[in-house]
């Protein structure tokens, strides 16, 4: 863990590594190939999601490789063992669901802030952590840009919002309890920054108020998915969407292309091979 901290891993990554290494330590007394494979078999028996299982695999793969390099182990117990990356499609809110949630935001302090939060998340395609770290000085009115500090992989980038979101953000800044440059952009009445759990609670509460069923409640990352698919439908290229989202690899962005089914359906209708034969 010290090696990872010195290498510049984020706190979230360090927490993830700590979690899985502690679970391994509690479950596997000796890191033999059979023992480690048994660990993964027991994860499956517990009905852990595919993404969580793969997170454990990535952690232990890195850990055992480090053990061999550091001389703590002679051989890597995961040698020859692979686990496929889960290819699940993101759950994207519909336009009607997003409109319904925005419609229940009132014109008071919390309503104006919550509307701005939802619009910024959706319009800029930000991760929840990126939104919550924004400072007032990160807002650039000249080009409607938001300077995102230390995104995933500790990379900075600029995200953008449109005129509607800009108006909502300006309305919120007019009510901000402490709109000084060094203050957090989104805060409570006391000027304290919002926490991740507060953000999730806000979205779930508004979703219930809008009449959305529990399995369709808005989630911060679902709004990011909405942004990505909207950009693709609007004609943005995959590499442009990758850069807007702050993805390191184009493979991560590619999964959104599978969601743009309506566009593919229209393309198929225009150029359907069998229909061009006019068999009927």
C-alpha positions as a printed NumPy array, in Angstrom:
array([[  0.   ,   0.   ,   0.   ],
       [  2.935,   2.304,   0.648],
       [  4.212,   1.62 ,  -2.858],
       [  0.822,   2.537,  -4.315],
       [  0.563,   5.711,  -2.239],
       [  4.039,   6.862,  -3.29 ],
       [  3.142,   6.063,  -6.918],
       [  0.353,   8.66 ,  -6.679],
       [ -2.773,   6.49 ,  -6.506],
       [ -5.91 ,   8.315,  -5.42 ],
       [ -7.531,   7.759,  -2.025],
       [-10.419,   5.939,  -3.719],
       [ -7.982,   3.504,  -5.371],
       [ -6.136,   2.973,  -2.092],
       [ -9.412,   2.217,  -0.294],
       [-10.309,  -0.324,  -2.967],
       [ -6.906,  -2.033,  -2.708],
       [ -7.148,  -2.134,   1.095],
       [-10.627,  -3.665,   0.969],
       [ -9.686,  -6.559,  -1.295],
       [ -6.325,  -7.281,   0.32 ],
       [ -7.99 ,  -7.482,   3.736],
       [-10.627,  -9.833,   2.328],
       [ -7.908, -11.993,   0.81 ],
       [ -5.996, -12.06 ,   4.109],
       [ -9.107, -13.118,   6.029],
       [-10.059, -15.807,   3.504],
       [ -6.792, -17.293,   2.232],
       [ -4.165, -18.301,   4.836],
       [ -1.568, -19.235,   2.202],
       [ -1.36 , -17.572,  -1.262],
       [ -1.191, -20.786,  -3.281],
       [ -2.676, -20.967,  -6.812],
       [ -5.44 , -23.241,  -5.542],
       [ -6.16 , -21.041,  -2.52 ],
       [ -6.439, -17.857,  -4.577],
       [ -8.689, -19.524,  -7.152],
       [-10.882, -20.702,  -4.298],
       [-11.136, -17.089,  -3.147],
       [-12.621, -16.068,  -6.507],
       [-14.939, -19.089,  -6.524],
       [-16.334, -17.99 ,  -3.156],
       [-16.87 , -14.456,  -4.477],
       [-19.075, -15.936,  -7.199],
       [-20.994, -18.01 ,  -4.653],
       [-21.827, -14.808,  -2.77 ],
       [-23.568, -13.445,  -5.884],
       [-21.157, -10.541,  -6.102],
       [-21.658,  -8.484,  -9.267],
       [-19.343,  -9.175, -12.219],
       [-17.841,  -5.694, -11.966],
       [-17.006,  -6.189,  -8.256],
       [-15.442,  -9.571,  -8.962],
       [-13.327,  -8.029, -11.698],
       [-12.293,  -5.216,  -9.352],
       [-11.   ,  -7.881,  -6.933],
       [ -9.202,  -9.633,  -9.789],
       [ -7.469,  -6.434, -10.947],
       [ -6.363,  -5.669,  -7.393],
       [ -4.928,  -9.122,  -6.693],
       [ -3.323,  -9.342, -10.13 ],
       [ -1.434,  -6.11 ,  -9.411],
       [ -0.644,  -7.185,  -5.837],
       [  0.839, -10.577,  -6.724],
       [  2.854,  -9.106,  -9.579],
       [  4.315,  -6.654,  -7.043],
       [  5.004,  -9.549,  -4.612],
       [  7.138, -11.306,  -7.226],
       [  8.974,  -8.09 ,  -8.163],
       [  9.645,  -7.321,  -4.478],
       [ 10.891, -10.861,  -3.81 ],
       [  8.089, -11.695,  -1.38 ],
       [  6.92 , -14.608,  -3.575],
       [  8.808, -16.87 ,  -5.943],
       [  5.89 , -17.339,  -8.331],
       [  2.685, -15.471,  -9.082],
       [ -0.258, -17.584,  -7.805],
       [ -2.455, -15.97 , -10.476],
       [ -0.179, -17.044, -13.312],
       [ -2.347, -18.434, -16.118],
       [ -5.571, -17.263, -14.466],
       [ -7.703, -14.678, -16.29 ],
       [-11.093, -13.116, -15.762],
       [-13.005, -11.427, -18.545],
       [-13.91 ,  -7.783, -18.18 ],
       [-17.701,  -7.487, -17.738],
       [-19.349,  -5.875, -20.78 ],
       [-22.512,  -4.601, -19.13 ],
       [-24.347,  -1.724, -20.801],
       [-24.878,   1.47 , -18.78 ],
       [-28.361,   2.24 , -17.462],
       [-29.375,   5.536, -19.058],
       [-32.32 ,   7.699, -17.912],
       [-34.883,   8.657, -20.532],
       [-35.487,  12.276, -21.523],
       [-38.931,  12.144, -19.894],
       [-37.461,  10.904, -16.606],
       [-34.918,  13.717, -16.575],
       [-37.59 ,  16.321, -17.369],
       [-39.819,  14.952, -14.58 ],
       [-37.069,  15.239, -11.982],
       [-36.122,  18.768, -13.07 ],
       [-39.798,  19.774, -12.917],
       [-40.018,  19.009,  -9.173],
       [-37.087,  21.285,  -8.294],
       [-38.627,  24.262,  -6.513],
       [-37.565,  27.902,  -6.714],
       [-36.158,  27.979,  -3.173],
       [-32.506,  27.648,  -2.078],
       [-32.343,  23.867,  -2.347],
       [-34.419,  23.682,  -5.519],
       [-32.245,  26.184,  -7.396],
       [-29.085,  24.407,  -6.233],
       [-30.394,  20.937,  -7.063],
       [-31.512,  21.994, -10.531],
       [-28.032,  23.413, -11.203],
       [-26.401,  20.229,  -9.863],
       [-28.468,  17.979, -12.148],
       [-27.94 ,  20.153, -15.211],
       [-24.183,  20.485, -14.686],
       [-23.77 ,  16.742, -14.112],
       [-25.781,  15.959, -17.242],
       [-24.572,  18.728, -19.539],
       [-20.86 ,  18.416, -18.719],
       [-20.873,  14.629, -18.224],
       [-18.973,  14.932, -14.959],
       [-18.242,  12.192, -12.459],
       [-19.804,  12.825,  -9.049],
       [-16.372,  13.299,  -7.454],
       [-15.439,  15.864, -10.117],
       [-18.616,  17.864,  -9.539],
       [-18.171,  17.875,  -5.757],
       [-14.571,  19.138,  -6.022],
       [-15.453,  22.117,  -8.235],
       [-14.641,  25.529,  -6.799],
       [-16.359,  28.785,  -7.727],
       [-13.161,  29.874,  -9.492],
       [-13.333,  26.781, -11.722],
       [-16.353,  28.254, -13.516],
       [-15.24 ,  30.129, -16.666],
       [-18.144,  32.259, -17.953],
       [-16.207,  33.44 , -21.022],
       [-16.339,  30.025, -22.73 ],
       [-18.905,  28.345, -20.444],
       [-16.173,  26.   , -19.27 ],
       [-15.602,  24.176, -15.992],
       [-12.009,  23.439, -15.023],
       [-12.029,  19.886, -13.658],
       [ -9.146,  19.405, -11.245],
       [ -7.734,  15.958, -10.603],
       [-10.232,  13.799, -12.448],
       [ -9.811,  10.042, -12.628],
       [ -6.12 ,   9.235, -12.799],
       [ -5.49 ,  12.719, -11.352],
       [ -5.868,  14.295, -14.783],
       [ -7.142,  17.84 , -15.266],
       [ -9.461,  18.746, -18.129],
       [-12.029,  21.347, -19.161],
       [-15.72 ,  20.413, -19.388],
       [-18.378,  22.573, -21.027],
       [-22.02 ,  23.475, -20.454],
       [-24.657,  25.095, -22.656],
       [-26.778,  28.239, -22.28 ],
       [-29.613,  26.59 , -20.288],
       [-27.224,  25.104, -17.731],
       [-25.329,  28.4  , -17.599],
       [-28.52 ,  30.246, -16.622],
       [-29.228,  27.659, -13.917],
       [-25.668,  27.939, -12.6  ],
       [-25.853,  31.748, -12.487],
       [-29.181,  31.526, -10.621],
       [-27.519,  29.239,  -8.082],
       [-24.452,  31.48 ,  -7.67 ],
       [-26.814,  34.377,  -6.906],
       [-28.039,  32.335,  -3.9  ],
       [-24.706,  30.744,  -2.948],
       [-24.023,  31.369,   0.774],
       [-20.344,  32.11 ,   0.119],
       [-19.591,  32.724,  -3.579],
       [-15.903,  33.577,  -3.016],
       [-13.504,  32.185,  -5.6  ],
       [-11.966,  29.591,  -3.273],
       [-15.348,  28.269,  -2.042],
       [-16.84 ,  25.005,  -3.26 ],
       [-19.24 ,  25.558,  -6.143],
       [-22.015,  23.416,  -4.649],
       [-22.645,  23.764,  -0.926],
       [-25.306,  23.69 ,   1.783],
       [-26.756,  26.726,   3.576],
       [-23.679,  26.935,   5.813],
       [-21.33 ,  26.935,   2.829],
       [-20.128,  23.387,   3.518],
       [-19.388,  21.279,   0.409],
       [-21.847,  18.565,  -0.539],
       [-20.763,  14.991,   0.13 ],
       [-21.316,  12.067,  -2.21 ],
       [-23.997,  10.517,   0.003],
       [-25.865,  13.851,   0.043],
       [-25.762,  13.983,  -3.749],
       [-27.208,  10.472,  -4.047],
       [-29.894,  11.258,  -1.44 ],
       [-30.899,  14.411,  -3.328],
       [-31.3  ,  12.54 ,  -6.625],
       [-33.212,   9.667,  -5.031],
       [-35.529,  12.026,  -3.15 ],
       [-36.297,  14.048,  -6.272],
       [-36.813,  10.842,  -8.269],
       [-39.432,   9.638,  -5.776],
       [-41.091,  13.043,  -5.812],
       [-41.228,  12.888,  -9.622],
       [-42.967,   9.507,  -9.443],
       [-40.101,   7.411, -10.803],
       [-40.085,   3.757,  -9.654],
       [-37.214,   2.742,  -7.368],
       [-35.357,   0.856, -10.104],
       [-35.399,   4.016, -12.298],
       [-34.162,   6.494,  -9.684],
       [-31.564,   8.918, -10.986],
       [-27.979,   8.302,  -9.945],
       [-24.986,  10.637, -10.516],
       [-23.285,   8.232, -12.918],
       [-26.532,   7.627, -14.827],
       [-26.532,  11.333, -15.731],
       [-23.002,  10.948, -17.086],
       [-24.254,   8.043, -19.213],
       [-27.081,  10.278, -20.452],
       [-24.54 ,  12.91 , -21.52 ],
       [-22.392,  10.391, -23.414],
       [-25.273,   8.884, -25.384],
       [-26.704,  12.343, -26.132],
       [-23.377,  13.506, -27.551],
       [-23.15 ,  10.445, -29.775],
       [-26.722,  10.932, -31.007],
       [-25.907,  14.561, -31.694],
       [-23.089,  13.602, -34.042],
       [-20.031,  13.898, -31.802],
       [-17.212,  11.523, -32.71 ],
       [-16.106,   8.767, -30.356],
       [-12.75 ,  10.404, -29.679],
       [-14.471,  13.721, -28.911],
       [-16.796,  11.955, -26.461],
       [-13.792,  10.176, -24.929],
       [-12.05 ,  13.482, -24.284],
       [-15.199,  15.164, -22.968],
       [-15.732,  12.312, -20.498],
       [-12.069,  12.184, -19.522],
       [-11.64 ,   8.521, -20.517],
       [ -8.099,   7.212, -20.853],
       [ -9.043,   4.526, -23.362],
       [-11.403,   4.624, -26.321],
       [-12.572,   1.113, -25.351],
       [-14.353,   2.574, -22.324],
       [-16.214,   5.026, -24.546],
       [-17.103,   2.418, -27.165],
       [-19.698,   0.742, -24.968],
       [-21.917,   3.816, -25.296],
       [-22.161,   3.282, -29.042],
       [-24.164,   0.096, -28.342],
       [-26.826,   2.18 , -26.599],
       [-27.629,   4.405, -29.538],
       [-30.081,   1.823, -30.86 ],
       [-32.581,   4.264, -32.319],
       [-29.907,   5.769, -34.551],
       [-28.744,   2.339, -35.695],
       [-32.342,   1.383, -36.379],
       [-32.815,   4.463, -38.583],
       [-29.571,   3.712, -40.418],
       [-30.697,   0.123, -40.983],
       [-34.066,   1.314, -42.271],
       [-32.366,   3.623, -44.782],
       [-29.991,   0.974, -46.091],
       [-31.622,  -2.374, -45.28 ],
       [-30.16 ,  -4.976, -47.625],
       [-33.318,  -7.082, -48.076],
       [-35.672,  -4.114, -48.486],
       [-33.523,  -2.839, -51.347],
       [-34.324,  -6.051, -53.217],
       [-38.08 ,  -5.178, -53.177],
       [-39.084,  -8.829, -52.875],
       [-42.748,  -8.119, -52.   ]])
